[in-house]
Coordinates of C-alpha atoms in Angstrom, one line a residue:
M220 CA 23.2 8.9 4.0
A221 CA 20.1 10.5 5.2
L222 CA 17.5 8.9 7.5
L223 CA 14.2 8.5 5.5
R224 CA 10.9 8.0 7.2
I225 CA 7.9 6.3 5.3
G226 CA 4.5 6.6 6.2
S227 CA 2.2 3.6 5.3
R228 CA -1.2 2.0 5.8
G229 CA -1.1 -1.1 8.0
S230 CA -2.6 -3.6 5.5
Q231 CA -0.7 -6.9 4.8
L232 CA -0.3 -5.5 1.0
A233 CA 0.4 -2.0 2.2
L234 CA 3.1 -3.1 4.6
W235 CA 4.7 -5.3 1.8
Q236 CA 4.9 -2.4 -0.5
A237 CA 6.3 0.0 2.2
R238 CA 9.0 -2.8 3.3
H239 CA 9.8 -3.2 -0.7
I240 CA 10.6 0.5 -1.0
S241 CA 12.7 0.4 2.4
D242 CA 14.5 -2.6 1.1
L243 CA 15.3 -0.6 -2.2
L244 CA 16.3 2.5 -0.1
R245 CA 18.6 0.6 2.3
A246 CA 20.2 -1.0 -0.8
K247 CA 21.4 2.7 -1.5
G248 CA 22.8 3.1 1.9
H249 CA 19.8 5.0 3.5
T250 CA 18.6 4.5 7.1
V251 CA 14.8 3.9 7.0
E252 CA 12.1 3.9 9.6
L253 CA 8.5 3.1 8.8
E254 CA 5.3 4.6 10.6
V255 CA 2.2 2.7 10.2
I256 CA -0.8 5.2 9.9
K257 CA -4.6 4.2 10.2
T258 CA -6.6 5.8 7.4
T259 CA -10.3 6.6 7.1
G260 CA -10.7 3.7 4.7
D261 CA -9.2 1.3 7.2
K262 CA -11.5 2.2 9.7
I263 CA -14.6 1.6 7.8
T264 CA -15.1 -1.9 7.2
D265 CA -18.9 -2.4 6.9
V266 CA -19.7 0.1 4.2
A267 CA -19.0 -0.2 0.4
L268 CA -16.1 2.0 -0.6
A269 CA -18.1 3.9 -3.0
K270 CA -20.6 4.9 -0.5
V271 CA -18.1 6.5 1.8
G272 CA -17.6 9.7 -0.3
T273 CA -14.4 10.6 1.5
K274 CA -11.9 12.2 -1.0
G275 CA -8.6 10.3 -0.4
M276 CA -9.9 7.9 2.0
F277 CA -6.7 5.7 2.1
T278 CA -4.3 8.9 2.0
K279 CA -5.6 11.7 4.1
E280 CA -4.1 10.7 7.3
I281 CA -0.8 9.9 5.8
E282 CA -0.6 13.2 4.0
E283 CA -1.4 14.9 7.4
A284 CA 1.8 13.3 8.8
L285 CA 3.8 14.5 5.7
V286 CA 2.6 18.1 6.5
E287 CA 3.6 17.8 10.2
N288 CA 6.9 16.3 9.3
R289 CA 6.5 13.0 11.1
V290 CA 7.3 11.2 7.8
D291 CA 9.4 12.0 4.5
L292 CA 7.6 10.1 2.0
A293 CA 4.5 8.0 1.6
V294 CA 4.1 4.7 -0.2
H295 CA 0.7 4.4 -1.6
S296 CA -1.0 2.1 -4.3
L297 CA -1.2 4.6 -7.0
K298 CA -4.9 3.8 -7.7
D299 CA -5.5 5.1 -4.3
L300 CA -4.3 8.5 -4.9
P301 CA -6.7 11.1 -6.1
T302 CA -5.9 12.6 -9.5
E303 CA -5.5 16.0 -8.1
L304 CA -3.3 16.2 -5.1
A305 CA -3.3 19.1 -2.6
G306 CA -0.8 21.7 -3.2
D307 CA 1.4 20.7 -0.5
F308 CA 2.3 17.4 -2.2
E309 CA 3.8 15.8 -5.1
I310 CA 4.2 12.3 -6.7
A311 CA 8.0 12.1 -6.9
A312 CA 8.4 8.5 -8.2
I313 CA 6.1 5.8 -9.8
T314 CA 7.7 2.4 -9.4
E315 CA 8.1 -0.2 -11.9
R316 CA 4.7 -1.6 -12.4
E317 CA 3.3 -5.2 -11.8
N318 CA 0.7 -6.9 -13.8
P319 CA -2.2 -4.2 -13.8
R320 CA -5.0 -6.6 -14.8
D321 CA -7.6 -8.2 -12.5
V322 CA -7.9 -12.0 -11.9
F323 CA -10.5 -14.5 -11.4
C324 CA -9.9 -16.7 -8.2
S325 CA -12.0 -19.7 -7.5
V326 CA -11.7 -23.2 -5.8
K327 CA -13.9 -24.8 -8.3
F328 CA -14.2 -22.9 -11.3
A329 CA -11.7 -22.3 -14.3
G330 CA -13.1 -18.9 -15.3
I331 CA -16.1 -16.4 -15.6
E332 CA -17.6 -18.5 -18.4
E333 CA -17.6 -21.7 -16.4
L334 CA -19.6 -20.3 -13.4
P335 CA -23.1 -21.7 -13.2
R336 CA -26.2 -19.5 -13.5
G337 CA -26.6 -17.5 -10.1
A338 CA -23.2 -18.2 -8.9
N339 CA -22.1 -15.8 -6.0
V340 CA -19.0 -13.5 -7.0
G341 CA -17.2 -11.3 -4.4
T342 CA -16.2 -7.8 -5.2
S343 CA -17.0 -4.4 -3.5
S344 CA -15.6 -2.7 -6.8
L345 CA -18.3 -1.2 -8.8
R346 CA -16.0 -1.1 -11.8
R347 CA -15.4 -4.9 -11.5
Q348 CA -19.3 -5.5 -10.9
A349 CA -20.3 -3.5 -13.8
Q350 CA -17.9 -5.2 -16.2
L351 CA -19.1 -8.5 -14.8
M352 CA -22.6 -7.9 -15.1
A353 CA -22.3 -6.8 -18.7
I354 CA -21.1 -10.2 -19.8
R355 CA -22.9 -12.4 -17.1
P356 CA -26.2 -10.6 -15.9
D357 CA -27.2 -13.8 -14.2
L358 CA -24.5 -13.8 -11.5
K359 CA -25.2 -12.5 -7.9
I360 CA -22.7 -10.1 -7.0
Q361 CA -21.9 -9.9 -3.2
P362 CA -19.8 -7.4 -1.3
L363 CA -16.2 -8.5 -0.4
R364 CA -14.2 -6.3 2.1
G365 CA -11.0 -7.0 3.9
N366 CA -7.4 -7.6 3.2
V367 CA -6.1 -10.3 0.7
D368 CA -5.9 -13.0 3.3
T369 CA -9.4 -12.4 4.6
R370 CA -11.0 -12.4 1.0
L371 CA -9.2 -15.5 0.0
C372 CA -10.1 -17.3 3.3
K373 CA -13.7 -16.4 2.8
L374 CA -13.5 -17.9 -0.9
E375 CA -11.7 -21.3 0.4
A376 CA -14.6 -21.4 3.0
G377 CA -17.3 -21.4 0.3
E378 CA -18.9 -18.2 1.0
Y379 CA -18.2 -17.1 -2.9
D380 CA -17.9 -19.4 -5.8
A381 CA -15.5 -16.9 -7.1
I382 CA -13.7 -13.4 -6.2
I383 CA -12.1 -10.8 -8.4
L384 CA -9.0 -9.3 -7.2
A385 CA -6.0 -7.5 -8.6
A386 CA -3.0 -9.4 -10.0
A387 CA -0.5 -7.1 -8.6
G388 CA -1.5 -7.7 -4.8
L389 CA -1.6 -11.3 -5.0
S390 CA 1.8 -11.6 -7.0
R391 CA 3.5 -9.3 -4.4
L392 CA 2.2 -11.4 -1.5
G393 CA 3.0 -14.7 -3.3
K394 CA -0.8 -15.9 -3.2
M395 CA -1.6 -16.8 -6.7
Q396 CA -2.6 -20.4 -6.0
L397 CA -6.4 -19.8 -6.4
V398 CA -5.8 -17.6 -9.6
R399 CA -7.7 -19.3 -12.3
Q400 CA -7.9 -16.7 -14.9
V401 CA -6.3 -13.3 -15.7
I402 CA -9.1 -11.4 -17.3
P403 CA -8.6 -9.7 -20.7
V404 CA -8.5 -5.8 -20.6
E405 CA -11.0 -6.0 -23.3
V406 CA -13.3 -7.8 -20.9
M407 CA -12.3 -6.3 -17.5
T408 CA -10.4 -3.0 -17.9
P409 CA -8.4 -2.3 -14.6
A410 CA -8.5 0.7 -12.4
A411 CA -6.5 3.5 -13.3
G412 CA -2.9 3.2 -11.8
Q413 CA -3.5 -0.4 -10.8
G414 CA -0.3 -2.5 -10.2
A415 CA 1.8 0.7 -9.7
L416 CA 3.1 2.4 -6.4
G417 CA 3.1 6.3 -6.1
I418 CA 5.6 7.7 -3.7
E419 CA 4.4 11.0 -2.3
I420 CA 6.6 13.6 -0.7
R421 CA 6.0 17.1 0.5
R422 CA 6.2 19.8 -2.6
G423 CA 9.5 21.3 -2.7
D424 CA 11.3 18.8 -0.8
A425 CA 14.3 18.7 -3.1
A426 CA 16.4 16.7 -0.7
T427 CA 13.9 13.7 -0.8
R428 CA 13.1 14.0 -4.2
S429 CA 16.7 13.6 -5.2
Q430 CA 17.3 10.5 -2.9
I431 CA 14.3 8.5 -4.2
A432 CA 14.4 9.6 -8.2
F433 CA 16.0 6.2 -8.8
L434 CA 12.7 4.5 -7.8
D435 CA 10.9 6.4 -10.7
N436 CA 10.1 4.3 -13.7
A437 CA 9.6 6.0 -17.1
A438 CA 7.3 3.4 -18.6
A439 CA 5.1 3.3 -15.5
R440 CA 5.1 7.1 -15.3
T441 CA 4.1 7.4 -19.0
S442 CA 1.2 4.8 -18.7
T443 CA -0.2 5.9 -15.3
T444 CA -0.1 9.7 -16.4
C445 CA -2.2 8.8 -19.4
E446 CA -4.9 6.9 -17.2
R447 CA -5.0 9.4 -14.5
A448 CA -5.5 11.9 -17.2
L449 CA -8.8 10.1 -18.2
L450 CA -9.9 9.7 -14.8
N451 CA -9.5 13.4 -14.0
R452 CA -11.2 14.4 -17.1
L453 CA -14.1 12.1 -16.1
G454 CA -14.2 13.5 -12.7
G455 CA -14.1 10.2 -11.2
G456 CA -12.3 8.4 -8.3
C457 CA -11.0 4.9 -7.8
Q458 CA -14.4 3.8 -6.2
V459 CA -16.6 4.7 -9.4
P460 CA -17.2 2.4 -12.6
I461 CA -14.2 3.6 -14.7
G462 CA -11.4 1.6 -15.9
A463 CA -8.3 2.5 -18.0
L464 CA -4.9 0.9 -18.9
A465 CA -2.5 2.4 -21.1
E466 CA 0.5 0.4 -22.7
M467 CA 3.0 0.4 -25.4
R468 CA 1.7 -1.5 -28.4
N469 CA 3.7 -1.6 -31.7
G470 CA 5.5 1.4 -30.6
K471 CA 2.7 3.5 -29.8
L472 CA 0.9 4.3 -26.6
H473 CA -2.4 2.5 -26.4
L474 CA -5.2 3.2 -24.1
E475 CA -8.1 1.0 -23.4
S476 CA -10.9 2.7 -21.2
V477 CA -14.4 2.1 -20.0
V478 CA -17.2 3.8 -18.1
A479 CA -20.1 1.4 -17.2
D480 CA -23.6 1.3 -15.3
P481 CA -23.1 -0.6 -12.1
D482 CA -25.8 -3.3 -13.2
G483 CA -23.8 -3.7 -16.5
S484 CA -26.8 -2.4 -18.8
K485 CA -24.6 0.4 -20.3
V486 CA -20.8 -0.3 -21.1
L487 CA -19.1 2.5 -23.1
R488 CA -15.4 1.4 -24.2
D489 CA -12.8 3.4 -25.9
S490 CA -9.7 2.1 -27.6
R491 CA -7.2 4.5 -29.3
D492 CA -3.5 5.2 -29.7
G493 CA -1.6 8.5 -29.2
E494 CA 1.8 10.0 -28.4
D495 CA 1.4 12.6 -25.5
P496 CA 0.0 10.7 -22.3
E497 CA -1.9 13.5 -21.1
T498 CA -3.6 14.2 -24.1
L499 CA -4.4 10.6 -25.1
G500 CA -6.0 10.4 -21.6
R501 CA -8.0 13.6 -22.0
E502 CA -9.3 12.9 -25.4
A503 CA -10.5 9.5 -24.4
G504 CA -12.2 11.0 -21.5
A505 CA -14.0 13.5 -23.5
S506 CA -15.1 10.9 -26.0
L507 CA -16.6 8.9 -23.2
L508 CA -18.4 11.6 -21.7
S509 CA -19.7 12.8 -25.0
R510 CA -21.1 9.3 -25.9
G511 CA -23.1 9.1 -22.6
G512 CA -20.6 8.6 -20.0
D513 CA -21.6 11.8 -18.3
K514 CA -25.2 10.4 -17.9
I515 CA -23.8 7.1 -16.6
L516 CA -21.8 8.8 -13.9
E517 CA -24.6 11.1 -13.0
D518 CA -26.8 8.0 -12.7
V519 CA -24.2 6.3 -10.4
Y520 CA -24.3 9.3 -7.8
G521 CA -28.1 10.1 -8.4
R522 CA -29.1 6.3 -7.7
G523 CA -26.7 6.0 -4.5
F524 CA -24.2 3.6 -5.9
A525 CA -21.4 6.0 -5.0
V526 CA -21.1 9.2 -3.0
L527 CA -19.5 12.3 -4.6
P528 CA -16.0 12.7 -2.8
Q529 CA -16.0 15.4 -0.2
P530 CA -12.7 17.3 0.7

């Protein structure tokens, strides 16, 4: 069987994800090598990601390694991949999805509603901040960067009363002990693609595509295609206050989506069913824009909450 070279970020979670894919490939008889690549997003640790404004900040350097034929495939958290890939690349597989929801982690408090007035909550996500502020405008939202262990250590040290993280990362790393609440989608809609891994290859690399085809999960492909179609229609990336989660409910594809002002003062939600994932995502996105989502996103950039992505 062929040698397959994987490119990955060097964070604790990224390495878990890359090793997980390596194990699955080795089980099929492949020889696997892993190259750790430092990305722009990894190098910038003192600025909120929404203010960096680099398109593909967690993917660009890994894509360069693909182009230079240093690696054959890249393992990404799908939510980090831009909705429009450069023409040199394709997503050859989207893996079976972990729980895509966000979770409330705390040492002392059982859930969002249990927090006292003025409690410190850690998150650097505008999407999470906006939805939190919509239901608890009294909370103080504080920036939180670093890998999963760093964030949990800061929580345990008492720097925050609570922090919000993705269930998927905690589950993969076996660090669910401080999870107190899985936040309902109607309260906090996750990022598009959250919980899924995207396997990126050079466009037209038929040999690698066929070797990793078994990793592609039909349900994950359908749901994330819908979510990414919505994100694409809204013209947003993973750093702006947009959420989307598509799931099969009663035999139909159901999409919950949100666009929100970072201060929680305006929250537009959309809930609808459909059959074709791309169409469902685009229609939900168009509806949110027409109901004022365009103005919210304009304000997000205009007020400096986020920087428009640069190529």
